[in-house]
């Protein structure tokens, strides 16, 4: 949902910056790699120490590379299968770094094994949600459903609430509670999205199998010696 509307807005905003990078002869793939490295560094350097505000600032700056690289590729007409594959693969790496870093906090100084487990569930379910769509499409299903919580929602909810939680370091009382709430919301939303996609693929696969069976039956009846209806 957020992916549909926010991406279009930020793409327009970031277009001049993408054009500047192209004039500097920076490649879209380089932006993808630097962006992922920045997200990983920001997450793993700050979140395990409980520095949620500054970690979120660093991560957010590099997250926008996901929009810049695609914008650059479109401007030069160089969109490619490799670029799409690289972008999608490194998105999973960046997501893993963010949730792994939060899990490290709760397993260490955060001292909350329940929230550590919830964070790991967010990590695992987010990866599986992405896999269900990719796998469904690989077997020829359109997977005509987005689901309640896609990658954009997972990142926005988690990063915004992590950033607010970090305001405790600046004296804002009780604000840290928003991060655990966000993680529970992301975990529940990811589970619902996973179920939505699995149900959709099951229905589409059943429809495709039924259509193939009807086509095979019709072809058999038209062969010489077959029964005519």
PDB file of C-alpha atoms in Angstrom:
ATOM      1  CA  UNK A   1       0.000   0.000   0.000  1.00  0.00           C
ATOM      2  CA  UNK A   2       2.705   2.476   1.027  1.00  0.00           C
ATOM      3  CA  UNK A   3       4.831   1.138  -1.799  1.00  0.00           C
ATOM      4  CA  UNK A   4       2.205   2.248  -4.325  1.00  0.00           C
ATOM      5  CA  UNK A   5       1.825   5.874  -3.210  1.00  0.00           C
ATOM      6  CA  UNK A   6       5.013   6.805  -1.357  1.00  0.00           C
ATOM      7  CA  UNK A   7       7.325   5.398  -4.037  1.00  0.00           C
ATOM      8  CA  UNK A   8       5.774   7.613  -6.717  1.00  0.00           C
ATOM      9  CA  UNK A   9       6.132  10.726  -4.531  1.00  0.00           C
ATOM     10  CA  UNK A  10       9.737  10.122  -3.511  1.00  0.00           C
ATOM     11  CA  UNK A  11      10.687   9.133  -7.045  1.00  0.00           C
ATOM     12  CA  UNK A  12       9.664  12.608  -8.239  1.00  0.00           C
ATOM     13  CA  UNK A  13      11.513  14.266  -5.363  1.00  0.00           C
ATOM     14  CA  UNK A  14      14.723  12.282  -5.918  1.00  0.00           C
ATOM     15  CA  UNK A  15      14.818  12.573  -9.711  1.00  0.00           C
ATOM     16  CA  UNK A  16      17.164  15.628  -9.734  1.00  0.00           C
ATOM     17  CA  UNK A  17      19.571  13.853  -7.372  1.00  0.00           C
ATOM     18  CA  UNK A  18      19.525  10.758  -9.591  1.00  0.00           C
ATOM     19  CA  UNK A  19      20.278  12.933 -12.615  1.00  0.00           C
ATOM     20  CA  UNK A  20      23.216  14.520 -10.761  1.00  0.00           C
ATOM     21  CA  UNK A  21      24.709  11.097  -9.986  1.00  0.00           C
ATOM     22  CA  UNK A  22      24.411  10.133 -13.642  1.00  0.00           C
ATOM     23  CA  UNK A  23      26.254  13.285 -14.678  1.00  0.00           C
ATOM     24  CA  UNK A  24      28.998  12.269 -12.231  1.00  0.00           C
ATOM     25  CA  UNK A  25      29.144   8.890 -14.028  1.00  0.00           C
ATOM     26  CA  UNK A  26      27.923   6.908 -11.020  1.00  0.00           C
ATOM     27  CA  UNK A  27      26.238   3.652 -12.032  1.00  0.00           C
ATOM     28  CA  UNK A  28      22.867   2.456 -10.643  1.00  0.00           C
ATOM     29  CA  UNK A  29      24.489  -0.767  -9.427  1.00  0.00           C
ATOM     30  CA  UNK A  30      27.052   1.231  -7.446  1.00  0.00           C
ATOM     31  CA  UNK A  31      24.248   3.155  -5.742  1.00  0.00           C
ATOM     32  CA  UNK A  32      22.523  -0.128  -4.887  1.00  0.00           C
ATOM     33  CA  UNK A  33      25.692  -1.555  -3.338  1.00  0.00           C
ATOM     34  CA  UNK A  34      26.576   1.601  -1.396  1.00  0.00           C
ATOM     35  CA  UNK A  35      23.008   1.953  -0.148  1.00  0.00           C
ATOM     36  CA  UNK A  36      22.910  -1.594   1.163  1.00  0.00           C
ATOM     37  CA  UNK A  37      26.318  -1.223   2.804  1.00  0.00           C
ATOM     38  CA  UNK A  38      25.156   1.996   4.462  1.00  0.00           C
ATOM     39  CA  UNK A  39      21.981   0.413   5.823  1.00  0.00           C
ATOM     40  CA  UNK A  40      23.953  -2.530   7.198  1.00  0.00           C
ATOM     41  CA  UNK A  41      26.576  -0.284   8.785  1.00  0.00           C
ATOM     42  CA  UNK A  42      23.965   2.017  10.311  1.00  0.00           C
ATOM     43  CA  UNK A  43      21.945  -0.855  11.732  1.00  0.00           C
ATOM     44  CA  UNK A  44      24.787  -2.971  13.073  1.00  0.00           C
ATOM     45  CA  UNK A  45      26.821  -0.071  14.438  1.00  0.00           C
ATOM     46  CA  UNK A  46      23.999   1.684  16.311  1.00  0.00           C
ATOM     47  CA  UNK A  47      21.048  -0.590  17.090  1.00  0.00           C
ATOM     48  CA  UNK A  48      22.862  -3.286  19.135  1.00  0.00           C
ATOM     49  CA  UNK A  49      24.070  -0.489  21.442  1.00  0.00           C
ATOM     50  CA  UNK A  50      20.558   0.926  21.861  1.00  0.00           C
ATOM     51  CA  UNK A  51      21.328   4.060  19.832  1.00  0.00           C
ATOM     52  CA  UNK A  52      18.047   3.973  17.960  1.00  0.00           C
ATOM     53  CA  UNK A  53      17.730   7.631  16.983  1.00  0.00           C
ATOM     54  CA  UNK A  54      21.060   8.062  15.218  1.00  0.00           C
ATOM     55  CA  UNK A  55      20.913   4.546  13.805  1.00  0.00           C
ATOM     56  CA  UNK A  56      17.559   5.328  12.231  1.00  0.00           C
ATOM     57  CA  UNK A  57      18.857   8.590  10.766  1.00  0.00           C
ATOM     58  CA  UNK A  58      21.778   6.800   9.090  1.00  0.00           C
ATOM     59  CA  UNK A  59      19.623   3.908   7.862  1.00  0.00           C
ATOM     60  CA  UNK A  60      16.936   6.206   6.458  1.00  0.00           C
ATOM     61  CA  UNK A  61      19.474   8.208   4.454  1.00  0.00           C
ATOM     62  CA  UNK A  62      20.727   5.053   2.770  1.00  0.00           C
ATOM     63  CA  UNK A  63      17.292   3.438   2.368  1.00  0.00           C
ATOM     64  CA  UNK A  64      16.456   6.070  -0.231  1.00  0.00           C
ATOM     65  CA  UNK A  65      19.104   4.550  -2.502  1.00  0.00           C
ATOM     66  CA  UNK A  66      16.479   1.904  -3.276  1.00  0.00           C
ATOM     67  CA  UNK A  67      14.527   4.607  -5.109  1.00  0.00           C
ATOM     68  CA  UNK A  68      17.519   6.433  -6.570  1.00  0.00           C
ATOM     69  CA  UNK A  69      19.080   3.448  -8.372  1.00  0.00           C
ATOM     70  CA  UNK A  70      15.855   2.546 -10.166  1.00  0.00           C
ATOM     71  CA  UNK A  71      15.299   6.171 -11.095  1.00  0.00           C
ATOM     72  CA  UNK A  72      18.804   6.357 -12.560  1.00  0.00           C
ATOM     73  CA  UNK A  73      18.289   3.176 -14.584  1.00  0.00           C
ATOM     74  CA  UNK A  74      15.043   4.499 -16.048  1.00  0.00           C
ATOM     75  CA  UNK A  75      16.587   7.850 -16.949  1.00  0.00           C
ATOM     76  CA  UNK A  76      19.304   6.211 -19.035  1.00  0.00           C
ATOM     77  CA  UNK A  77      17.060   3.411 -20.312  1.00  0.00           C
ATOM     78  CA  UNK A  78      19.278   0.797 -18.698  1.00  0.00           C
ATOM     79  CA  UNK A  79      16.743  -1.168 -16.650  1.00  0.00           C
ATOM     80  CA  UNK A  80      17.842  -4.791 -16.738  1.00  0.00           C
ATOM     81  CA  UNK A  81      17.066  -8.190 -15.287  1.00  0.00           C
ATOM     82  CA  UNK A  82      20.410  -8.156 -13.496  1.00  0.00           C
ATOM     83  CA  UNK A  83      19.680  -4.769 -11.930  1.00  0.00           C
ATOM     84  CA  UNK A  84      16.273  -5.935 -10.734  1.00  0.00           C
ATOM     85  CA  UNK A  85      17.782  -9.134  -9.334  1.00  0.00           C
ATOM     86  CA  UNK A  86      20.596  -7.277  -7.561  1.00  0.00           C
ATOM     87  CA  UNK A  87      18.202  -4.720  -6.091  1.00  0.00           C
ATOM     88  CA  UNK A  88      15.769  -7.344  -4.817  1.00  0.00           C
ATOM     89  CA  UNK A  89      18.515  -9.535  -3.365  1.00  0.00           C
ATOM     90  CA  UNK A  90      20.232  -6.696  -1.517  1.00  0.00           C
ATOM     91  CA  UNK A  91      16.865  -5.487  -0.177  1.00  0.00           C
ATOM     92  CA  UNK A  92      16.643  -8.805   1.671  1.00  0.00           C
ATOM     93  CA  UNK A  93      20.184  -8.325   2.998  1.00  0.00           C
ATOM     94  CA  UNK A  94      19.368  -4.818   4.262  1.00  0.00           C
ATOM     95  CA  UNK A  95      16.164  -5.991   5.958  1.00  0.00           C
ATOM     96  CA  UNK A  96      18.063  -8.824   7.636  1.00  0.00           C
ATOM     97  CA  UNK A  97      20.655  -6.389   8.978  1.00  0.00           C
ATOM     98  CA  UNK A  98      18.002  -4.111  10.500  1.00  0.00           C
ATOM     99  CA  UNK A  99      16.043  -6.814  12.302  1.00  0.00           C
ATOM    100  CA  UNK A 100      19.168  -8.752  13.274  1.00  0.00           C
ATOM    101  CA  UNK A 101      20.593  -5.609  14.869  1.00  0.00           C
ATOM    102  CA  UNK A 102      17.398  -5.084  16.863  1.00  0.00           C
ATOM    103  CA  UNK A 103      17.439  -8.735  17.922  1.00  0.00           C
ATOM    104  CA  UNK A 104      21.032  -8.300  19.123  1.00  0.00           C
ATOM    105  CA  UNK A 105      19.920  -5.397  21.300  1.00  0.00           C
ATOM    106  CA  UNK A 106      17.148  -7.386  22.925  1.00  0.00           C
ATOM    107  CA  UNK A 107      19.401 -10.422  23.341  1.00  0.00           C
ATOM    108  CA  UNK A 108      22.051  -8.245  24.986  1.00  0.00           C
ATOM    109  CA  UNK A 109      21.640  -4.950  26.820  1.00  0.00           C
ATOM    110  CA  UNK A 110      17.932  -4.769  26.013  1.00  0.00           C
ATOM    111  CA  UNK A 111      17.553  -7.984  28.033  1.00  0.00           C
ATOM    112  CA  UNK A 112      14.197  -9.125  26.677  1.00  0.00           C
ATOM    113  CA  UNK A 113      14.144 -12.579  25.117  1.00  0.00           C
ATOM    114  CA  UNK A 114      10.468 -12.293  24.189  1.00  0.00           C
ATOM    115  CA  UNK A 115      11.110  -9.193  22.089  1.00  0.00           C
ATOM    116  CA  UNK A 116      14.238 -10.841  20.695  1.00  0.00           C
ATOM    117  CA  UNK A 117      12.050 -13.724  19.509  1.00  0.00           C
ATOM    118  CA  UNK A 118       9.437 -11.328  18.077  1.00  0.00           C
ATOM    119  CA  UNK A 119      12.158  -9.454  16.197  1.00  0.00           C
ATOM    120  CA  UNK A 120      13.545 -12.683  14.762  1.00  0.00           C
ATOM    121  CA  UNK A 121      10.022 -13.615  13.694  1.00  0.00           C
ATOM    122  CA  UNK A 122       9.759 -10.245  11.904  1.00  0.00           C
ATOM    123  CA  UNK A 123      13.029 -11.060  10.150  1.00  0.00           C
ATOM    124  CA  UNK A 124      12.021 -14.580   9.117  1.00  0.00           C
ATOM    125  CA  UNK A 125       8.448 -13.775   8.143  1.00  0.00           C
ATOM    126  CA  UNK A 126       9.543 -10.788   6.074  1.00  0.00           C
ATOM    127  CA  UNK A 127      11.899 -12.991   4.076  1.00  0.00           C
ATOM    128  CA  UNK A 128       9.223 -15.660   3.591  1.00  0.00           C
ATOM    129  CA  UNK A 129       6.614 -13.091   2.527  1.00  0.00           C
ATOM    130  CA  UNK A 130       8.956 -11.953  -0.240  1.00  0.00           C
ATOM    131  CA  UNK A 131       9.737 -15.562  -1.173  1.00  0.00           C
ATOM    132  CA  UNK A 132       6.060 -16.533  -1.533  1.00  0.00           C
ATOM    133  CA  UNK A 133       5.509 -13.888  -4.197  1.00  0.00           C
ATOM    134  CA  UNK A 134       8.733 -14.712  -6.035  1.00  0.00           C
ATOM    135  CA  UNK A 135       8.072 -18.457  -5.902  1.00  0.00           C
ATOM    136  CA  UNK A 136       4.449 -18.059  -6.962  1.00  0.00           C
ATOM    137  CA  UNK A 137       5.479 -15.994  -9.959  1.00  0.00           C
ATOM    138  CA  UNK A 138       8.209 -18.505 -10.831  1.00  0.00           C
ATOM    139  CA  UNK A 139       5.581 -21.261 -11.264  1.00  0.00           C
ATOM    140  CA  UNK A 140       3.476 -19.024 -13.475  1.00  0.00           C
ATOM    141  CA  UNK A 141       1.004 -17.583 -10.962  1.00  0.00           C
ATOM    142  CA  UNK A 142       0.212 -13.851 -11.112  1.00  0.00           C
ATOM    143  CA  UNK A 143      -0.007 -13.591  -7.289  1.00  0.00           C
ATOM    144  CA  UNK A 144      -2.578 -10.811  -7.514  1.00  0.00           C
ATOM    145  CA  UNK A 145      -2.377  -9.682  -3.915  1.00  0.00           C
ATOM    146  CA  UNK A 146      -0.088  -7.312  -2.077  1.00  0.00           C
ATOM    147  CA  UNK A 147      -1.085  -8.070   1.473  1.00  0.00           C
ATOM    148  CA  UNK A 148      -1.441  -6.040   4.628  1.00  0.00           C
ATOM    149  CA  UNK A 149       2.240  -5.436   5.416  1.00  0.00           C
ATOM    150  CA  UNK A 150       4.727  -5.383   2.549  1.00  0.00           C
ATOM    151  CA  UNK A 151       8.382  -4.383   2.732  1.00  0.00           C
ATOM    152  CA  UNK A 152       7.619  -0.658   2.670  1.00  0.00           C
ATOM    153  CA  UNK A 153       5.229  -0.949   5.598  1.00  0.00           C
ATOM    154  CA  UNK A 154       7.647  -3.135   7.554  1.00  0.00           C
ATOM    155  CA  UNK A 155      10.459  -0.630   7.145  1.00  0.00           C
ATOM    156  CA  UNK A 156       8.401   2.506   7.779  1.00  0.00           C
ATOM    157  CA  UNK A 157       6.742   1.155  10.926  1.00  0.00           C
ATOM    158  CA  UNK A 158       9.986  -0.225  12.325  1.00  0.00           C
ATOM    159  CA  UNK A 159      12.263   2.701  11.465  1.00  0.00           C
ATOM    160  CA  UNK A 160       9.836   5.435  12.506  1.00  0.00           C
ATOM    161  CA  UNK A 161       9.153   3.791  15.852  1.00  0.00           C
ATOM    162  CA  UNK A 162      12.837   2.982  16.409  1.00  0.00           C
ATOM    163  CA  UNK A 163      13.651   6.626  15.760  1.00  0.00           C
ATOM    164  CA  UNK A 164      11.018   7.778  18.242  1.00  0.00           C
ATOM    165  CA  UNK A 165      12.229   5.223  20.792  1.00  0.00           C
ATOM    166  CA  UNK A 166      15.668   6.777  20.487  1.00  0.00           C
ATOM    167  CA  UNK A 167      14.287  10.058  21.808  1.00  0.00           C
ATOM    168  CA  UNK A 168      14.583   8.545  25.289  1.00  0.00           C
ATOM    169  CA  UNK A 169      18.257   9.435  25.032  1.00  0.00           C
ATOM    170  CA  UNK A 170      17.178  13.082  24.789  1.00  0.00           C
ATOM    171  CA  UNK A 171      14.986  12.927  27.884  1.00  0.00           C
ATOM    172  CA  UNK A 172      11.589  12.070  26.399  1.00  0.00           C
ATOM    173  CA  UNK A 173       9.997   9.769  28.997  1.00  0.00           C
ATOM    174  CA  UNK A 174       8.365   6.414  28.217  1.00  0.00           C
ATOM    175  CA  UNK A 175       8.761   6.875  24.449  1.00  0.00           C
ATOM    176  CA  UNK A 176      10.776   3.652  24.203  1.00  0.00           C
ATOM    177  CA  UNK A 177       7.578   1.601  24.417  1.00  0.00           C
ATOM    178  CA  UNK A 178       6.709   2.441  20.801  1.00  0.00           C
ATOM    179  CA  UNK A 179       9.400   0.121  19.418  1.00  0.00           C
ATOM    180  CA  UNK A 180       8.114  -3.076  21.069  1.00  0.00           C
ATOM    181  CA  UNK A 181       4.596  -2.160  19.929  1.00  0.00           C
ATOM    182  CA  UNK A 182       5.886  -1.651  16.382  1.00  0.00           C
ATOM    183  CA  UNK A 183       7.614  -5.033  16.363  1.00  0.00           C
ATOM    184  CA  UNK A 184       4.457  -6.825  17.498  1.00  0.00           C
ATOM    185  CA  UNK A 185       2.473  -4.978  14.803  1.00  0.00           C
ATOM    186  CA  UNK A 186       5.003  -5.898  12.102  1.00  0.00           C
ATOM    187  CA  UNK A 187       5.066  -9.529  13.275  1.00  0.00           C
ATOM    188  CA  UNK A 188       1.262  -9.811  13.196  1.00  0.00           C
ATOM    189  CA  UNK A 189       0.985  -7.951   9.890  1.00  0.00           C
ATOM    190  CA  UNK A 190       3.660 -10.103   8.270  1.00  0.00           C
ATOM    191  CA  UNK A 191       1.886 -13.268   9.371  1.00  0.00           C
ATOM    192  CA  UNK A 192      -1.403 -12.009   7.929  1.00  0.00           C
ATOM    193  CA  UNK A 193       0.334 -11.043   4.674  1.00  0.00           C
ATOM    194  CA  UNK A 194       1.950 -14.460   4.442  1.00  0.00           C
ATOM    195  CA  UNK A 195      -1.425 -16.155   4.840  1.00  0.00           C
ATOM    196  CA  UNK A 196      -2.988 -13.802   2.269  1.00  0.00           C
ATOM    197  CA  UNK A 197      -0.338 -14.642  -0.310  1.00  0.00           C
ATOM    198  CA  UNK A 198      -0.460 -18.385   0.342  1.00  0.00           C
ATOM    199  CA  UNK A 199      -4.263 -18.419   0.010  1.00  0.00           C
ATOM    200  CA  UNK A 200      -4.021 -16.393  -3.200  1.00  0.00           C
ATOM    201  CA  UNK A 201      -1.403 -18.699  -4.757  1.00  0.00           C
ATOM    202  CA  UNK A 202      -3.443 -21.772  -3.745  1.00  0.00           C
ATOM    203  CA  UNK A 203      -6.542 -20.350  -5.436  1.00  0.00           C
ATOM    204  CA  UNK A 204      -4.663 -19.255  -8.556  1.00  0.00           C
ATOM    205  CA  UNK A 205      -2.902 -22.635  -8.809  1.00  0.00           C
ATOM    206  CA  UNK A 206      -6.203 -24.495  -8.480  1.00  0.00           C
ATOM    207  CA  UNK A 207      -7.729 -22.333 -11.207  1.00  0.00           C
ATOM    208  CA  UNK A 208      -4.718 -22.872 -13.471  1.00  0.00           C
ATOM    209  CA  UNK A 209      -4.751 -26.646 -12.900  1.00  0.00           C
ATOM    210  CA  UNK A 210      -8.480 -26.772 -13.639  1.00  0.00           C
ATOM    211  CA  UNK A 211      -7.996 -24.763 -16.832  1.00  0.00           C
ATOM    212  CA  UNK A 212      -5.205 -27.089 -17.968  1.00  0.00           C
ATOM    213  CA  UNK A 213      -7.351 -30.133 -17.225  1.00  0.00           C
ATOM    214  CA  UNK A 214     -10.221 -28.698 -19.281  1.00  0.00           C
ATOM    215  CA  UNK A 215      -7.845 -27.898 -22.131  1.00  0.00           C
ATOM    216  CA  UNK A 216      -6.375 -31.418 -22.053  1.00  0.00           C
ATOM    217  CA  UNK A 217      -9.850 -32.943 -22.005  1.00  0.00           C
ATOM    218  CA  UNK A 218     -10.948 -30.825 -24.942  1.00  0.00           C
ATOM    219  CA  UNK A 219      -7.801 -31.693 -26.898  1.00  0.00           C
ATOM    220  CA  UNK A 220      -8.376 -35.401 -26.232  1.00  0.00           C
ATOM    221  CA  UNK A 221     -11.929 -35.279 -27.455  1.00  0.00           C
ATOM    222  CA  UNK A 222     -10.820 -33.651 -30.717  1.00  0.00           C
ATOM    223  CA  UNK A 223      -8.251 -36.354 -31.590  1.00  0.00           C
ATOM    224  CA  UNK A 224      -9.239 -38.998 -34.187  1.00  0.00           C
ATOM    225  CA  UNK A 225     -11.025 -41.770 -32.378  1.00  0.00           C
ATOM    226  CA  UNK A 226     -11.897 -39.505 -29.461  1.00  0.00           C
ATOM    227  CA  UNK A 227     -15.452 -39.102 -28.352  1.00  0.00           C
ATOM    228  CA  UNK A 228     -17.195 -36.095 -29.797  1.00  0.00           C
ATOM    229  CA  UNK A 229     -19.428 -34.092 -27.526  1.00  0.00           C
TER     230      UNK A 229
END
